[in-house]
Short mmCIF file of C-alpha atoms in Angstrom, two decimals:
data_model
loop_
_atom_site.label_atom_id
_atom_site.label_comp_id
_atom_site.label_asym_id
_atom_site.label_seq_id
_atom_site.Cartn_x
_atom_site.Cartn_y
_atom_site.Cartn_z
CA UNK W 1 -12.34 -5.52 -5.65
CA UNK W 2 -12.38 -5.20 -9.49
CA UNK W 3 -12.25 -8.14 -10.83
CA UNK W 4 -7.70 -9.53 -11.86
CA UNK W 5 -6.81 -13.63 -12.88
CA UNK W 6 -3.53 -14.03 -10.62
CA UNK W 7 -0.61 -15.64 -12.04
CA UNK W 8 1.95 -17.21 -9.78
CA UNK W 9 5.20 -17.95 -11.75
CA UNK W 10 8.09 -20.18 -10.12
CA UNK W 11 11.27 -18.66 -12.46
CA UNK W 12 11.96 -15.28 -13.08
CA UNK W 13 12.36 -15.74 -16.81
CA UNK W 14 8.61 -17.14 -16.84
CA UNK W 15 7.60 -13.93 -14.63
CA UNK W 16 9.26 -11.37 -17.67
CA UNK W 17 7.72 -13.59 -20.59
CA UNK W 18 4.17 -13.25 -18.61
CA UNK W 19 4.88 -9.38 -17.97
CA UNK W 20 5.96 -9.45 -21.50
CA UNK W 21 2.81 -10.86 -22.80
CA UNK W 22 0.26 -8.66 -20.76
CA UNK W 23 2.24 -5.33 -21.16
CA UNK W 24 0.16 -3.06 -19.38
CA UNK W 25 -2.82 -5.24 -18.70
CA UNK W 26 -0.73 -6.62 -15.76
CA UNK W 27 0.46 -5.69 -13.03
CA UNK W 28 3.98 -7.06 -10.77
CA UNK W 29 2.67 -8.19 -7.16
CA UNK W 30 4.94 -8.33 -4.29
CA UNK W 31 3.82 -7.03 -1.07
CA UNK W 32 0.80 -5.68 -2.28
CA UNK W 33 0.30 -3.28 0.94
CA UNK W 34 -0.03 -0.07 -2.34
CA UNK W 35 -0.96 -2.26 -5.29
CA UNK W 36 -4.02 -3.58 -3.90
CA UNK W 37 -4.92 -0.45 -2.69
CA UNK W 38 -4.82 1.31 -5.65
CA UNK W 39 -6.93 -1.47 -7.39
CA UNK W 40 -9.13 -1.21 -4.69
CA UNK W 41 -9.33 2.66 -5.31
CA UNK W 42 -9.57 2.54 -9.02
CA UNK W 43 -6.35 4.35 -9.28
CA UNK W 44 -4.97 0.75 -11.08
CA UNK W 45 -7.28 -1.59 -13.25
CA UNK W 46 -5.13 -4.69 -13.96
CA UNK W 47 -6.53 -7.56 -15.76
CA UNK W 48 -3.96 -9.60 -14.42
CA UNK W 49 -1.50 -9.72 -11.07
CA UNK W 50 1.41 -12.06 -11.79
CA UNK W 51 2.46 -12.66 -8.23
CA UNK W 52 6.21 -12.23 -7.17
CA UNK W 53 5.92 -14.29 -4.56
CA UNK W 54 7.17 -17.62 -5.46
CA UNK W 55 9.94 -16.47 -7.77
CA UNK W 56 13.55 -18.06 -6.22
CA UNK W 57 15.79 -16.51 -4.54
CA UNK W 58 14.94 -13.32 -3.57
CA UNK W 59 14.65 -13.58 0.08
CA UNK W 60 17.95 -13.59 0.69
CA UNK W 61 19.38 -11.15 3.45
CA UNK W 62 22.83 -10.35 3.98
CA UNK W 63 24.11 -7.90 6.24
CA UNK W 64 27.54 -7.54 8.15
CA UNK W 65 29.73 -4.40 8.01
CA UNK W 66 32.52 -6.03 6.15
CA UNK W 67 29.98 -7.17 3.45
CA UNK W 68 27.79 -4.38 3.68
CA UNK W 69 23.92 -4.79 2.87
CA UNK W 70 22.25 -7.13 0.21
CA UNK W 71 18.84 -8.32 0.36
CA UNK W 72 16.40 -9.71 -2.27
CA UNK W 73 12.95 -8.08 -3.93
CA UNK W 74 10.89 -10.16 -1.43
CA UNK W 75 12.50 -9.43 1.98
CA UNK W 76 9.97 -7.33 3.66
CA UNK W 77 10.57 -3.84 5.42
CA UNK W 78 9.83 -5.86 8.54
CA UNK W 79 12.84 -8.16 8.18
CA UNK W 80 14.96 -5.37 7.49
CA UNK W 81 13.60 -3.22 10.45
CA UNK W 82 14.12 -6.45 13.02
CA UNK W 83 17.82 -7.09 11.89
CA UNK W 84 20.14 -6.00 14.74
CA UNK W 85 22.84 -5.64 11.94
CA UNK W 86 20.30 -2.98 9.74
CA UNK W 87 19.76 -1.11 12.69
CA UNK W 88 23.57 -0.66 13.61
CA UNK W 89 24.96 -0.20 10.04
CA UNK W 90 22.31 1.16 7.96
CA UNK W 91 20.33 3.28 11.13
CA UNK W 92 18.83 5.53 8.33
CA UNK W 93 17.39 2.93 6.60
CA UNK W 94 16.38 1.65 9.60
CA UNK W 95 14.59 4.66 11.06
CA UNK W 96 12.85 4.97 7.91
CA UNK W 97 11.93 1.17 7.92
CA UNK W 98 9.92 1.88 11.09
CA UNK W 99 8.08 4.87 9.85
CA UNK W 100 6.47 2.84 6.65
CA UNK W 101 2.78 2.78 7.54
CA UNK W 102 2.29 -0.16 10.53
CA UNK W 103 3.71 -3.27 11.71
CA UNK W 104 1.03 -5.10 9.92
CA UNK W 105 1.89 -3.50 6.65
CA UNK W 106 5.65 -3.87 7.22
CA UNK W 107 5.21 -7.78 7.44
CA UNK W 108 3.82 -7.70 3.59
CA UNK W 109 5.11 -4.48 2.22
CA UNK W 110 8.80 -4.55 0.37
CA UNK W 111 11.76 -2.21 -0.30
CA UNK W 112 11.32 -3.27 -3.54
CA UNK W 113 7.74 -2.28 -4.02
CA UNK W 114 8.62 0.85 -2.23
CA UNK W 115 11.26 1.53 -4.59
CA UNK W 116 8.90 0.73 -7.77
CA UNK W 117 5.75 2.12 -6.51
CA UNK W 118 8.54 5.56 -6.72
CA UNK W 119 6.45 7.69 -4.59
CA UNK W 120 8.10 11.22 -4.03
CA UNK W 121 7.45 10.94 -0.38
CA UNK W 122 8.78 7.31 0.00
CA UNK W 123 10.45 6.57 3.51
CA UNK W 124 12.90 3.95 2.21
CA UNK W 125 14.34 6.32 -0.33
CA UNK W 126 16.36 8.90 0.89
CA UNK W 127 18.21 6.85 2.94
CA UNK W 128 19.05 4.16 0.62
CA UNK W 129 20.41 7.00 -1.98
CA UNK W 130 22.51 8.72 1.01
CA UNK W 131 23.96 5.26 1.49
CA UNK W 132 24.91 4.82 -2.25
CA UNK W 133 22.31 1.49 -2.92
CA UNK W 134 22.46 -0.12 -6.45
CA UNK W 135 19.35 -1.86 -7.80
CA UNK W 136 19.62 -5.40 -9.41
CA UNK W 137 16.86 -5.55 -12.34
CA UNK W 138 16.31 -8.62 -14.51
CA UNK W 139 15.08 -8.06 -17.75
CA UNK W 140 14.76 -10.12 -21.47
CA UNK W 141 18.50 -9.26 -22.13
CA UNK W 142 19.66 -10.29 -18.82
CA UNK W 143 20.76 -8.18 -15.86
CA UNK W 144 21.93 -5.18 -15.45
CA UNK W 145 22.97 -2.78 -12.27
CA UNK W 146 21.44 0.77 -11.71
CA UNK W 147 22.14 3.08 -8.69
CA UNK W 148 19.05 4.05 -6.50
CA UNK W 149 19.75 7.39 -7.62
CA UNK W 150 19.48 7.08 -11.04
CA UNK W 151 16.07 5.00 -10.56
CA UNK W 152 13.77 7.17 -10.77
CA UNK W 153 12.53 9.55 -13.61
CA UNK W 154 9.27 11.39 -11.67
CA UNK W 155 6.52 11.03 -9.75
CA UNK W 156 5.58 6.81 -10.15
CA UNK W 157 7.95 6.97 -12.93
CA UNK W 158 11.06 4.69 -12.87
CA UNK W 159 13.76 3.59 -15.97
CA UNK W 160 11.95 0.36 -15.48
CA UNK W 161 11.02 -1.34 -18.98
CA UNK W 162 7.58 -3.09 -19.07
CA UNK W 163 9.39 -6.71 -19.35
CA UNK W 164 12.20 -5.92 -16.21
CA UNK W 165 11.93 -6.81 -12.65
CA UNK W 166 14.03 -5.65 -9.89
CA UNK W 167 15.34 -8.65 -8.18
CA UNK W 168 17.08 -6.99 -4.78
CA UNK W 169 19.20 -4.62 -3.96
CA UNK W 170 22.97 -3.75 -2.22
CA UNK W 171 24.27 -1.35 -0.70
CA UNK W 172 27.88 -0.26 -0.01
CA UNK W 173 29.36 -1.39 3.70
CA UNK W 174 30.19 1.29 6.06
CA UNK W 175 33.39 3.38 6.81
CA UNK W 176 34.91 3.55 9.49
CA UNK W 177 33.60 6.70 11.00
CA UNK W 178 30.27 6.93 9.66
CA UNK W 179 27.11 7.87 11.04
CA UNK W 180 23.61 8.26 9.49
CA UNK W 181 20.36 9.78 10.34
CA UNK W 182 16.78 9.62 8.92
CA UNK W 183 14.69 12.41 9.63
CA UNK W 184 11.09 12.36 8.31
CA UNK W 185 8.48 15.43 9.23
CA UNK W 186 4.54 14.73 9.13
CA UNK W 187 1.29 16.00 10.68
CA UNK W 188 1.01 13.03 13.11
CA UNK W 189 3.25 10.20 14.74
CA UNK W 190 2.33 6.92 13.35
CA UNK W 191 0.72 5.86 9.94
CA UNK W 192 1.44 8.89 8.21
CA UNK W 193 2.90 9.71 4.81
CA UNK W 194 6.01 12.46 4.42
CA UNK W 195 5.80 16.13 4.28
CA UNK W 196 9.13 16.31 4.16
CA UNK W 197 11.88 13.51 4.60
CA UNK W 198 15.65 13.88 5.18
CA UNK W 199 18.38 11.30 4.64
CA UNK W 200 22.00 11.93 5.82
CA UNK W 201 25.31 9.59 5.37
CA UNK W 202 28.59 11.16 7.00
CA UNK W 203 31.94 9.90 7.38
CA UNK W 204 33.85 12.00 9.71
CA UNK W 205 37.90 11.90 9.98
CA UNK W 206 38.81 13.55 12.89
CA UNK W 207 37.11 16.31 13.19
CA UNK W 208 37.02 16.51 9.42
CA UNK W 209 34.09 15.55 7.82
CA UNK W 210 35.62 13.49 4.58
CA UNK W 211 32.12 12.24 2.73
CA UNK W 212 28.68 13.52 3.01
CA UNK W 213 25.26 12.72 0.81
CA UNK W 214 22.22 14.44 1.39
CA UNK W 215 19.16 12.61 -0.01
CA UNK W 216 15.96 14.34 0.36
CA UNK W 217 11.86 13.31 -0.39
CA UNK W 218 8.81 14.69 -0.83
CA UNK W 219 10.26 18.06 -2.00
CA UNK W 220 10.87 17.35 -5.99
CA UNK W 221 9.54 15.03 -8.17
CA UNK W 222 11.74 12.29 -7.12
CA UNK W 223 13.87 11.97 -4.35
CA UNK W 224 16.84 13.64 -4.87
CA UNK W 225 20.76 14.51 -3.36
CA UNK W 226 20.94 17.96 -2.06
CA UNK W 227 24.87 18.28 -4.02
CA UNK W 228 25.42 21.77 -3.47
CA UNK W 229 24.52 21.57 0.14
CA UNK W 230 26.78 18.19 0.42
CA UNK W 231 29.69 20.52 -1.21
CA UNK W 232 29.44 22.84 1.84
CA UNK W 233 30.53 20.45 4.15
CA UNK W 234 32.63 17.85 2.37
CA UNK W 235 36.42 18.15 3.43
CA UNK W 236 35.37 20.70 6.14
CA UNK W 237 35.22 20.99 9.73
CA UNK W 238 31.60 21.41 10.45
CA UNK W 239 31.06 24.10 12.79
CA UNK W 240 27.63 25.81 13.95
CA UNK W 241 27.30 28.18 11.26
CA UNK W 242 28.35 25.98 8.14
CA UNK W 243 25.64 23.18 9.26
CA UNK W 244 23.40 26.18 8.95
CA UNK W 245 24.89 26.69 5.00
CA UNK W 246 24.70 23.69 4.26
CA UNK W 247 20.94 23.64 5.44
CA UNK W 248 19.74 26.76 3.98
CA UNK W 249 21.46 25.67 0.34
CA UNK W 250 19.72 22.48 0.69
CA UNK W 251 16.62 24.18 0.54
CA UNK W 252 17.10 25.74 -2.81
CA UNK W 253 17.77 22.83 -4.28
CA UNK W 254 14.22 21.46 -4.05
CA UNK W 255 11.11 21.90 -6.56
CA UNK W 256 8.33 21.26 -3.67
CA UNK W 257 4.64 21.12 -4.15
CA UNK W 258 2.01 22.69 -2.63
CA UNK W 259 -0.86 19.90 -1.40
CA UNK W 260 -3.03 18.55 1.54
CA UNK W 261 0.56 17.94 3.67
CA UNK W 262 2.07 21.30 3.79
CA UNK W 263 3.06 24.01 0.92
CA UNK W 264 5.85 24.23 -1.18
CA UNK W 265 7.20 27.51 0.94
CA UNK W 266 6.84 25.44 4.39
CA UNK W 267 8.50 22.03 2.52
CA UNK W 268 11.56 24.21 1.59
CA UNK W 269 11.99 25.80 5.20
CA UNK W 270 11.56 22.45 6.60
CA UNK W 271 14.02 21.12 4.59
CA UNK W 272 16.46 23.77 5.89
CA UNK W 273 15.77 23.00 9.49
CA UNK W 274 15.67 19.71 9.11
CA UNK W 275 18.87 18.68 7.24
CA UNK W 276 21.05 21.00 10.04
CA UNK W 277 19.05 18.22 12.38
CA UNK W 278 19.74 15.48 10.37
CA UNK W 279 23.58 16.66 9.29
CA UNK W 280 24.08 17.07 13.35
CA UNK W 281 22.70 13.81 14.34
CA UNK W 282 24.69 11.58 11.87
CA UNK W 283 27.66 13.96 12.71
CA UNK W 284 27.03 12.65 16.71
CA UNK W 285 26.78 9.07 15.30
CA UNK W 286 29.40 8.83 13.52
CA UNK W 287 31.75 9.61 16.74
CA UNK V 1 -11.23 -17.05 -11.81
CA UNK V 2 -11.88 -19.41 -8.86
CA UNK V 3 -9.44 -20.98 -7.11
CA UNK V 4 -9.80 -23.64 -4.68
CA UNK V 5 -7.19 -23.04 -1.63
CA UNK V 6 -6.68 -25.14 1.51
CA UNK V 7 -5.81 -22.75 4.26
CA UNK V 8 -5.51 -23.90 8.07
CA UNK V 9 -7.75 -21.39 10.16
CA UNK V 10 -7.07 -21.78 13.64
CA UNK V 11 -5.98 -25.24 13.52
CA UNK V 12 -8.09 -26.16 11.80
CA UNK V 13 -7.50 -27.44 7.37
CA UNK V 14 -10.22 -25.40 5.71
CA UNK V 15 -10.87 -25.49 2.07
CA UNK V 16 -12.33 -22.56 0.51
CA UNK V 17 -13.23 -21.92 -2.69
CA UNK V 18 -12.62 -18.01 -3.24
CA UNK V 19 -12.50 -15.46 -6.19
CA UNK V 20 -8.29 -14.63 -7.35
CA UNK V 21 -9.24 -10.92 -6.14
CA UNK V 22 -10.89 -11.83 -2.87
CA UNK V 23 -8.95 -10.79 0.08
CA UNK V 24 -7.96 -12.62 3.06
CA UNK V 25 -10.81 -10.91 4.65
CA UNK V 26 -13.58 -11.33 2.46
CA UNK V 27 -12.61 -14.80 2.30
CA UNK V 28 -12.53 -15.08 6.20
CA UNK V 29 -16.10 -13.44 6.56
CA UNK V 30 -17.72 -15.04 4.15
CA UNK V 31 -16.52 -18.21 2.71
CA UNK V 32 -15.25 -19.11 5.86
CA UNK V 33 -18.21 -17.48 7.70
CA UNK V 34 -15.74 -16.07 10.58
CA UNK V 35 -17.04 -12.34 10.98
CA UNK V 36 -14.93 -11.31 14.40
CA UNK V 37 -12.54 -9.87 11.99
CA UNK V 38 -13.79 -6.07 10.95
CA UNK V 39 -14.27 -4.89 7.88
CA UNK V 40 -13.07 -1.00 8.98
CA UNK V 41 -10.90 1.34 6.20
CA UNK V 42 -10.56 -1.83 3.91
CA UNK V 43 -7.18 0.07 2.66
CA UNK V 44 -5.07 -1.36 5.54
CA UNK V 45 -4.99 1.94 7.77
CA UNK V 46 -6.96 1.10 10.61
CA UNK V 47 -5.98 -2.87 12.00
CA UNK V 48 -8.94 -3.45 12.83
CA UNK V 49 -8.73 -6.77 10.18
CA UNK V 50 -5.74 -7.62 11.64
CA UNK V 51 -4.70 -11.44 11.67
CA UNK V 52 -1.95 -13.31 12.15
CA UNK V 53 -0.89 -15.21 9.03
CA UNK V 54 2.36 -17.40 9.36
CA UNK V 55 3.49 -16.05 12.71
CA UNK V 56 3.02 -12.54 11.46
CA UNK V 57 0.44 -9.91 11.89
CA UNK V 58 -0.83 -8.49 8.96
CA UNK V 59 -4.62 -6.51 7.73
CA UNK V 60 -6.47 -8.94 6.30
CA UNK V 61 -8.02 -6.75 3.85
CA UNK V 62 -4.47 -5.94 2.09
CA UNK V 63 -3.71 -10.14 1.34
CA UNK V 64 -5.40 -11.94 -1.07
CA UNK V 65 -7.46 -14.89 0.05
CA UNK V 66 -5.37 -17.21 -2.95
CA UNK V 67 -1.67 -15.99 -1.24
CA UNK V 68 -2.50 -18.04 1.52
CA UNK V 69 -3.04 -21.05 0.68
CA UNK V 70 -1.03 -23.79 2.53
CA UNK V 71 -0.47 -20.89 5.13
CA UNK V 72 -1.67 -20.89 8.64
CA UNK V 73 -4.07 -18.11 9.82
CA UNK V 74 -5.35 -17.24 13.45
CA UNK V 75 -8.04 -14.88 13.78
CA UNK V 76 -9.84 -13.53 17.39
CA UNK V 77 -11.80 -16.71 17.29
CA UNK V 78 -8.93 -18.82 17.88
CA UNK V 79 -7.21 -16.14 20.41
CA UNK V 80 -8.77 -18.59 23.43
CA UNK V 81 -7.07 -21.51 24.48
CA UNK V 82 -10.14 -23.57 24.77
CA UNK V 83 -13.89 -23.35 24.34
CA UNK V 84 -15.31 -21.37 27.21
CA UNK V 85 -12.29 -19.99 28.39
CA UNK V 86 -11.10 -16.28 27.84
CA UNK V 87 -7.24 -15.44 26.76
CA UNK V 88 -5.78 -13.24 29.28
CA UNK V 89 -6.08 -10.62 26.79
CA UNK V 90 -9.53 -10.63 26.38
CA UNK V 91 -9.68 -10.60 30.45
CA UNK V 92 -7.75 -8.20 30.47
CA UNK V 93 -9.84 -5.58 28.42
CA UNK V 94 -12.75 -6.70 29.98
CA UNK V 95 -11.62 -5.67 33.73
CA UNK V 96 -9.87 -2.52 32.65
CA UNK V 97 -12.15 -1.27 29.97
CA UNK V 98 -9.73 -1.27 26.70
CA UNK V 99 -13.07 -1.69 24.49
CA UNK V 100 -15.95 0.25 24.19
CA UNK V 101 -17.75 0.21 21.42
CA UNK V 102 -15.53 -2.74 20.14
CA UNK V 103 -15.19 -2.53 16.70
CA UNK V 104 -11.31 -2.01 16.91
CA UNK V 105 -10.99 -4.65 19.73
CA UNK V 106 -10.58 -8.13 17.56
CA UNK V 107 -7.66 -6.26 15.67
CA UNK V 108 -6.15 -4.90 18.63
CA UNK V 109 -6.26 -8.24 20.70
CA UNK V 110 -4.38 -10.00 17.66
CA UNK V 111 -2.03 -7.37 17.37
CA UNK V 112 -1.69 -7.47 20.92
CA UNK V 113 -1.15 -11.11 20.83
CA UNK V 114 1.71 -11.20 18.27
CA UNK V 115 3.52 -8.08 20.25
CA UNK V 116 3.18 -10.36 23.91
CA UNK V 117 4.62 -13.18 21.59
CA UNK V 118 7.81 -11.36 20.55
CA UNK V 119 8.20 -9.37 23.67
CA UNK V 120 6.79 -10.60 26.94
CA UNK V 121 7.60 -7.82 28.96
CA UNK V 122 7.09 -4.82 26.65
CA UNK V 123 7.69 -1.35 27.95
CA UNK V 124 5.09 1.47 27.25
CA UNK V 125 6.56 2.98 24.46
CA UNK V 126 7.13 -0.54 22.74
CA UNK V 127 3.14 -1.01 23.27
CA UNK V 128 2.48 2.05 21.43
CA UNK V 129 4.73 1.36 19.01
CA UNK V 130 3.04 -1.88 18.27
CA UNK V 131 -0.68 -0.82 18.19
CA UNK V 132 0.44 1.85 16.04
CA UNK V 133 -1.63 0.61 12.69
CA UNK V 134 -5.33 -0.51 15.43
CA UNK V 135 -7.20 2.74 15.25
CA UNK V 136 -9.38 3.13 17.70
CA UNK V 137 -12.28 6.22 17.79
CA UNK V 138 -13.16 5.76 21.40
CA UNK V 139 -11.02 4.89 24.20
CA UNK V 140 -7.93 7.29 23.86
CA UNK V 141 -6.21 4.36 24.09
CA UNK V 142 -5.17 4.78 27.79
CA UNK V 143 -7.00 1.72 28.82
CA UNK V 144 -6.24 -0.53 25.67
CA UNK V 145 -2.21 0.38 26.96
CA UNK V 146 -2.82 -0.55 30.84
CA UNK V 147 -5.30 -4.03 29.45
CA UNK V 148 -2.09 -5.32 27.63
CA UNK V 149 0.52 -3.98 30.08
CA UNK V 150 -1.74 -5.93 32.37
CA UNK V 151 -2.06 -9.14 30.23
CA UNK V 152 1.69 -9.17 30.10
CA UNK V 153 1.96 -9.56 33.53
CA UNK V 154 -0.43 -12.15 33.30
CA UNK V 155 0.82 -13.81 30.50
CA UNK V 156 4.51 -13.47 32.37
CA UNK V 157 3.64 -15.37 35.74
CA UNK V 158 1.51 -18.28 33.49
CA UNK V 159 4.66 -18.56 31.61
CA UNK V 160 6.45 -19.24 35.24
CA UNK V 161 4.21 -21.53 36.01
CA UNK V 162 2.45 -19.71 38.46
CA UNK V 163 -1.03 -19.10 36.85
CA UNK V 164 -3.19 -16.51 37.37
CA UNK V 165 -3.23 -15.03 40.17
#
């Protein structure tokens, strides 16, 4: 590997003076599982890492569905993915969890660096936008509260100053009468990075289905909510052929790309089959 | 940028003195001159430098060697229970065939050993689930599924008190 010095700072206000002293000589390590890849790749040259790792309080996890979800910058997909509680509340999140790379990886890599790393096809995303997640970030100034949504401002690119790190996240509880669904396409089972990747969050009243967000990756720039689609359903009874609306609107809200994991045409009718999947299988859950 | 770390390997307090941008694995094959963890992708998409570091199995290749330090790492030389002896595991593979050319096999017995630890009686599926992130070029994997299916059972009627059979 090329060559880094590795800082390990114990407070969080000595971790933003260090980031603020390196600028963009240095790079924020928490799982590692991309960042050490992309040193190893050339893609990032740091001269320095200043290590995460031993900065306090950020491993908490909190999860119950009167409280709803909050968990810290270090808690790793794994711990997420093995909480009975994430799987039952947040199942989106949860499917995603378990489609981020392996089990090995999962017991390094973090939501946070997941979030930060802002990869278009990122598993984690969708779901945590469907679901409404805010995202702590400590800065200089002190700290203030973004939602997931409003994170990200393209590909890799985040409103993240150089100075600010995101200390954890949470994420609204429940209603009653919600379901979710993650639904992620690739080429292969296992170890494989998005083609495309649909999030749904439904709250159903009756047969009346009172809330929906549609979060969608791999098909823009950044992960985005499919509004116009969510507007076909909201305060409607879904039925066969709206599903089928809702899915085909979805699509023409996306900007896909054409590369190695499918084109841009195939992304957008994926994205219409796949929300009607996703929109139907939250629908079931949420019973 | 050397750092002097004191990491137990195996049981056993090792200090090391490694590079700040050595991995885990470079550190384990070289300073610590234990090579039966592969080298394979180096990117953490093949397993095959899998170890388990606090409990938890993770590549090798994707921690760096300072991280650990004060941490407790078991690697396919400290899979057996004793000198001489062979974990069920390994006999495992060995009757049925789960390695062949063996490149994959350290990181697949170590993975393997941390999915037995968390589930004793794992179904199919769960197996495949697990072994997800150990590539492996030759077997088709049939035979690395039935050696740890087998080892299970193994592992299961040891844990009864009824050894092996």
């Amino acid at each position: 590997m090329r060559p880094f010095d590795l800082l390990q700072p114990k407070t969080t206000d000595e971790a933003i003076a260090l980031l603020a002293r390196h600028g963009s000589r240095a790079c924020l390590l928490a799982g590692g599982t991309d960042l050490l890849v992309e040193i190893k790749e050339g893609i990032r040259a740091p001269d320095v890492l200043i290590d995460a790792k031993h900065l306090p309080g950020m491993r908490d996890l909190v999860v119950s569905s009167s409280e709803g979800l909050r968990f810290g910058a270090l808690v790793t997909a794994r711990e997420l993915e093995t909480s009975p509680a994430v799987k039952d509340f947040y199942h989106g999140l949860w499917q995603a969890l378990r489609e981020l790379g392996s089990i090995q990886v999962r017991n390094r890599a973090t939501v946070a660096g997941n979030v930060c790393r802002a990869s278009p096809s990122a598993d984690t995303l969708p779901p945590l936008i469907a679901d409404g997640a805010v995202v702590a970030i400590m800065g200089p100034a002190g700290e203030r509260h973004v939602t997931l949504e409003d994170f990200f401002t393209g590909a890799g690119k985040t409103v993240l100053n150089g100075d600010e790190i995101v200390t954890g996240f949470s994420v609204p509880k429940p209603l009653p009468g919600t379901g979710k669904c993650y639904v992620k396409h690739g080429r292969r089972k296992a170890m494989e990075l998005a083609t495309v990747g649909v999030a749904v969050t439904m709250t159903m009243t009756g047969d009346t289905c009172s809330s929906i967000r549609i979060a969608l990756g791999a098909v823009a720039p950044t992960p985005i909510r499919a509004r116009k689609a969510e507007a076909v359903l909201a305060g409607k009874k879904p039925d066969i052929e709206l599903i089928a609306q809702c899915g085909a609107i979805a699509a023409t809200e996306t900007s896909p790309i054409s590369n190695i994991r499918g084109s841009a045409d195939y992304r957008r009718r994926m994205v219409e089959e796949l929300v009607q999947r996703a929109i139907t299988a939250a629908m079931e859950a949420a019973r | 940028m050397k750092r002097n770390i004191t990491t137990t390997i195996n049981g056993e307090a090792r200090e090391l003195a490694v590079e700040t941008f050595h991995s885990l694995l470079d550190a384990l094959r070289n300073a610590a001159g234990l090579t039966g963890t592969k080298k394979g992708c180096d990117v953490g998409d093949c397993g095959a430098c899998t170890v388990i570091l606090d409990g938890a199995p993770v590549c090798a290749c994707l921690v760096l060697a300072a991280e650990t330090d004060g941490c407790n790492v078991t690697t396919i030389e400290g899979l057996q229970s004793a000198p001489g002896s062979l974990h069920p595991l390994q006999e495992s593979f060995m009757m049925l065939g789960g390695a062949q050319c063996g490149f994959c096999t350290p990181g697949i017995l170590m993975m393997a050993k941390a999915l037995l630890d968390e589930n004793p009686n794992p179904t199919d599926d769960e197996i495949r689930f697990g072994i997800a992130g150990n590539i492996c070029r030759c077997t088709g994997y049939t035979k690395i599924i039935d050696a740890i299916r087998d080892a299970a059972v193994q592992l299961r009627q040891e844990a009864k008190g009824g050894g092996k059979s």
